[in-house]
Every structure is written in structure tokens, then in C-alpha cells.
Tab-separated table of C-alpha atoms in Angstrom:
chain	number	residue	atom	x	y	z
A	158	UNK	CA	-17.927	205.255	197.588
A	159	UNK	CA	-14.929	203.913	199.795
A	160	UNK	CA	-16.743	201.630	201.744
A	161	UNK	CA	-19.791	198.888	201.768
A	162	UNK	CA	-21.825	197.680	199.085
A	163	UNK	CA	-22.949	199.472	195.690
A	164	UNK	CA	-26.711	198.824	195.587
A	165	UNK	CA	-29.295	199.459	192.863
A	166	UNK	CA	-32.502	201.188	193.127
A	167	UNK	CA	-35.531	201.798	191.296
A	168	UNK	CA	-34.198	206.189	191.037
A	169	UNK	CA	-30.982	203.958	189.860
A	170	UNK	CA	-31.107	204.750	185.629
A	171	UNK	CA	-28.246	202.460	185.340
A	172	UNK	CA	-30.377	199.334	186.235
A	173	UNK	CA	-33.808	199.612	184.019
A	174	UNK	CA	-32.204	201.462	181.080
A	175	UNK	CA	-32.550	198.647	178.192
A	176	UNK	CA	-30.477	199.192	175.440
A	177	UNK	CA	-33.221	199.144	172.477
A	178	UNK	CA	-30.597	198.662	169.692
A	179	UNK	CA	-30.337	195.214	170.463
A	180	UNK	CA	-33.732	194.622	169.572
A	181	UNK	CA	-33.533	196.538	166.609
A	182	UNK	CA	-30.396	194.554	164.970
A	183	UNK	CA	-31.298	194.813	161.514
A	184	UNK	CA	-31.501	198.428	161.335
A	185	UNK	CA	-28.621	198.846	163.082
A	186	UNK	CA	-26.390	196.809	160.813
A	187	UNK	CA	-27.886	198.596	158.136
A	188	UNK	CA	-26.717	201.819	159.639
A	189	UNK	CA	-23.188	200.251	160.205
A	190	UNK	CA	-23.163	198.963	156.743
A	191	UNK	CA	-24.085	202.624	155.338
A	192	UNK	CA	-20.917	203.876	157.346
A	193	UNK	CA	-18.526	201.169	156.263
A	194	UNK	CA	-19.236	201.189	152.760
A	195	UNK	CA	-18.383	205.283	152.655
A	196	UNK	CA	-14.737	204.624	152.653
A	197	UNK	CA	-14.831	201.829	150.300
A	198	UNK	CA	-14.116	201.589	147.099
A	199	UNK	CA	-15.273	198.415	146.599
A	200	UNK	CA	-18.964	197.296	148.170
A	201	UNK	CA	-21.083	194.419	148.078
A	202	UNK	CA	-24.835	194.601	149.452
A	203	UNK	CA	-27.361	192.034	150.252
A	204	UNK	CA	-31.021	191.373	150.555
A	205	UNK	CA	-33.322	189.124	151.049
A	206	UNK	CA	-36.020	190.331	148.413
A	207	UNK	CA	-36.141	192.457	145.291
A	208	UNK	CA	-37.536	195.388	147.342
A	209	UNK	CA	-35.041	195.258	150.246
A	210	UNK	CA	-32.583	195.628	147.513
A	211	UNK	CA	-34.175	198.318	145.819
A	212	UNK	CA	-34.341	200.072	148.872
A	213	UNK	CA	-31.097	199.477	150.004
A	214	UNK	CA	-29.924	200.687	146.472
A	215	UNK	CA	-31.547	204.171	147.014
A	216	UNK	CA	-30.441	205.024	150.195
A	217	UNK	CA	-26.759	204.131	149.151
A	218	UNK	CA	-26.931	206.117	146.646
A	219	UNK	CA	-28.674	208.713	148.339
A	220	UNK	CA	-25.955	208.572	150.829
A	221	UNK	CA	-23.096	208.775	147.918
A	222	UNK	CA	-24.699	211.898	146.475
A	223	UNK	CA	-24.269	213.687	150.472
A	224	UNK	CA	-20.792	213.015	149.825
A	225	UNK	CA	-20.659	213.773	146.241
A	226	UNK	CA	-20.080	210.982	144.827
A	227	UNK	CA	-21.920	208.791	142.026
A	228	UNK	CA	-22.681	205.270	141.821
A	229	UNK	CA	-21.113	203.722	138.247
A	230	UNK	CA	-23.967	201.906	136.707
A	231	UNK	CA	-21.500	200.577	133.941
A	232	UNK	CA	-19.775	198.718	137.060
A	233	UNK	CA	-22.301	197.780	139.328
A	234	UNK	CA	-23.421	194.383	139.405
A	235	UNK	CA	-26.802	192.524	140.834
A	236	UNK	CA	-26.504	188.639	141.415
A	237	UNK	CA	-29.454	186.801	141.838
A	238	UNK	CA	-29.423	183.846	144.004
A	239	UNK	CA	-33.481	182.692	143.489
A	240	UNK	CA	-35.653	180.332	145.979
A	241	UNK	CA	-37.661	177.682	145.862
A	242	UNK	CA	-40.521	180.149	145.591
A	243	UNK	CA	-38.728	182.756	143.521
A	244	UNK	CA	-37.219	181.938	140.458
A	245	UNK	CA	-37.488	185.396	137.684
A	246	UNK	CA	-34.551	188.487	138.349
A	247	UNK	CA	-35.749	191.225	139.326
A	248	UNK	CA	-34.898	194.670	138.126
A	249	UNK	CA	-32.739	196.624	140.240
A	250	UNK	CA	-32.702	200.570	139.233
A	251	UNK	CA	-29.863	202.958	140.234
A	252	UNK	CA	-31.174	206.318	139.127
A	253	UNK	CA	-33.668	205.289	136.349
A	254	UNK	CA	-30.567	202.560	135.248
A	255	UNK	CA	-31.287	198.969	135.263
A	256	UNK	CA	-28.244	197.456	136.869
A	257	UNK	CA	-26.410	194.384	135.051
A	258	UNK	CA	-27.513	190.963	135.963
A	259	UNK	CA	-24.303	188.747	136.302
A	260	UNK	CA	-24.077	184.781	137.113
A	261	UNK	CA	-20.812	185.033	139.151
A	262	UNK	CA	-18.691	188.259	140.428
A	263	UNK	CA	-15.906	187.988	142.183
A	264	UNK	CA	-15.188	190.604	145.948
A	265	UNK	CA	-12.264	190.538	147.149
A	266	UNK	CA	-10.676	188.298	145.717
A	267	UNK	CA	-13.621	185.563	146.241
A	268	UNK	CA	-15.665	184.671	143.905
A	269	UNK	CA	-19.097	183.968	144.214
A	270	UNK	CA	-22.218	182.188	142.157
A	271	UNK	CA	-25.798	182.286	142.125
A	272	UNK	CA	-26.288	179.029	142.690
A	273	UNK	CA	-24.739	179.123	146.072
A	274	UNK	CA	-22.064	176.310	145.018
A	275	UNK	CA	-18.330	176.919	145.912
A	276	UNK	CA	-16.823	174.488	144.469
A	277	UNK	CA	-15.497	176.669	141.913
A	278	UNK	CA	-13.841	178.742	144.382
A	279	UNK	CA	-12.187	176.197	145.991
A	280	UNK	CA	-10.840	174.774	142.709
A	281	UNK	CA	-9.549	178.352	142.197
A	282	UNK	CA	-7.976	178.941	145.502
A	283	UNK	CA	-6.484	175.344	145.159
A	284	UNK	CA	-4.991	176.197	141.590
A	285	UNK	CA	-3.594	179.466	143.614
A	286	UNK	CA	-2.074	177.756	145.988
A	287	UNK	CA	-0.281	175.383	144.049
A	288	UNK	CA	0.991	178.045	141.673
A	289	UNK	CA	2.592	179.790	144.911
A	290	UNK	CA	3.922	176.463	146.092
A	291	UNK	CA	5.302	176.059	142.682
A	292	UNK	CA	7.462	179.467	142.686
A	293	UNK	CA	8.870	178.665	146.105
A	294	UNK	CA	10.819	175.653	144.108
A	295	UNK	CA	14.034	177.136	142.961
A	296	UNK	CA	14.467	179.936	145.171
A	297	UNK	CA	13.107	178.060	148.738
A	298	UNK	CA	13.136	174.353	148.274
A	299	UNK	CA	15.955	173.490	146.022
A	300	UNK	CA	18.236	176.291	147.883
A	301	UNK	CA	21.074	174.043	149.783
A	302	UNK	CA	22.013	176.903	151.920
A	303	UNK	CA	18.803	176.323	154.199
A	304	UNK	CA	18.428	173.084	156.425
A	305	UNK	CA	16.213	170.626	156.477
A	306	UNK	CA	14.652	172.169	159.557
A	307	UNK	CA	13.856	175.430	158.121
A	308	UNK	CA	12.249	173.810	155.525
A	309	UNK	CA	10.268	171.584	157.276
A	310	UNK	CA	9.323	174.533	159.780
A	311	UNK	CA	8.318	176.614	156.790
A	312	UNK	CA	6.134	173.455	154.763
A	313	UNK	CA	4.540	173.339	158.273
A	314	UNK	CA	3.711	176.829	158.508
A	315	UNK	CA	2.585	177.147	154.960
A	316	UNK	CA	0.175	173.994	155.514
């Protein structure tokens, strides 16, 4: 069309064609979370309940086994982070295998708790930090062939 205006009709599908996966956005991030996790070697999963779990559980695995590929019970880990309402684990099977029940793990590099509390991790990122700080001493900061300026630019950067 080289000229006028582009109207919309009812014979138009452009205009009444919903998209329905935006009404359906937990299934669909469950189906993008199935697809991410098959090229990682390291996965973490997350429910809301027991079941969910359970059920998420089988269908990656289910979806491992297309591929030919097992899940290690030996190095799979549940954390249970209970309500108010809920307070006992629950079991969670991978092929008739109860799964270990752990009160921290750490993913990538972070480390988390089932109480919900950070404050670990922060004390452990801090102690990181300072330990990297430390070993730019005598090659960075105590090298007199950089200037004050580089230096500074660098502390700036780092903070």
C-alpha cells in the first residue's frame, strides 16, 4: 500500500488474534525452563508445593531420558524452605530414589538457605571481595610505575 491509511477490519486476523500464551504464563515458563535446563549442566528447580515439585521432577527427568541422559540421585539436592502452614519435608522421588534433603546448597556460585536469610551470603561475598582486594596489593597498589590517577580510576571502578 503506497498511499492513504492502513485500516483494520473485522476479516482483519491481525486485529482480534489474542495471543493466549500470555494468559497461560506459568506453563509457558515451565516449557522455557524444560528447554534451558537441556544444555545445562548445572539446574536448579522450584515449586511452590511438594507436588509441583514432584511433578516437575518427573517430567525433567522424563525429558533427560528423550535425550539419554540420567538424573544423578547421589548429586541431586531438595531444599526445603517451609511456611507458616507447612513445616515437615516432603519426599521428593527421582525414579523410586528419595532425593537428599540439604539445609543450604550453593548455584552458581550463590549460596542459598532454607530459611530464606542471606546474610550468610553476603558475609561470603564480602570475605571474597576483600580477599581479591587483598591480592591487588603488591602487584596493583604498591606498583610505583602507575599514577595516582590510574589508581584512583581503577578503586573507582572496582567500587
Amino acid at each position: 500500500m503506497a498511499d492513504g491509511v492502513y485500516r483494520h477490519s473485522r476479516q482483519n486476523a491481525d486485529l482480534f488474534n489474542v495471543d493466549t500464551s500470555l494468559f497461560r504464563a506459568k506453563t509457558k515458563s515451565t516449557r522455557i525452563l524444560m528447554r534451558e535446563l537441556l544444555f545445562a549442566d548445572d539446574s536448579a528447580l522450584v515449586a511452590h508445593s511438594a507436588e509441583e515439585m514432584q511433578k516437575i521432577v518427573d517430567a525433567f527427568s522424563d525429558a533427560s531420558k528423550k535425550f539419554g541422559l540420567k538424573i544423578n540421585v547421589k548429586k541431586t539436592e531438595v531444599l526445603y524452605q517451609p511456611n507458616s502452614t507447612r513445616t515437615r519435608e516432603e519426599n521428593i522421588m527421582v525414579d523410586g530414589n528419595k532425593l537428599n534433603s540439604v539445609l543450604e546448597f550453593t548455584y552458581l556460585g550463590s549460596t542459598i538457605s532454607n530459611n530464606g536469610c542471606i546474610d550468610d551470603e553476603i558475609q561470603r561475598r564480602m570475605a571474597k571481595a576483600s580477599a581479591s582486594f587483598g591480592r591487588l596489593r603488591q602487584r596493583f597498589w604498591n606498583n610505583h610505575h602507575l599514577s595516582m590517577r590510574v589508581k584512583g580510576q581503577i578503586y573507582r571502578a572496582i567500587m
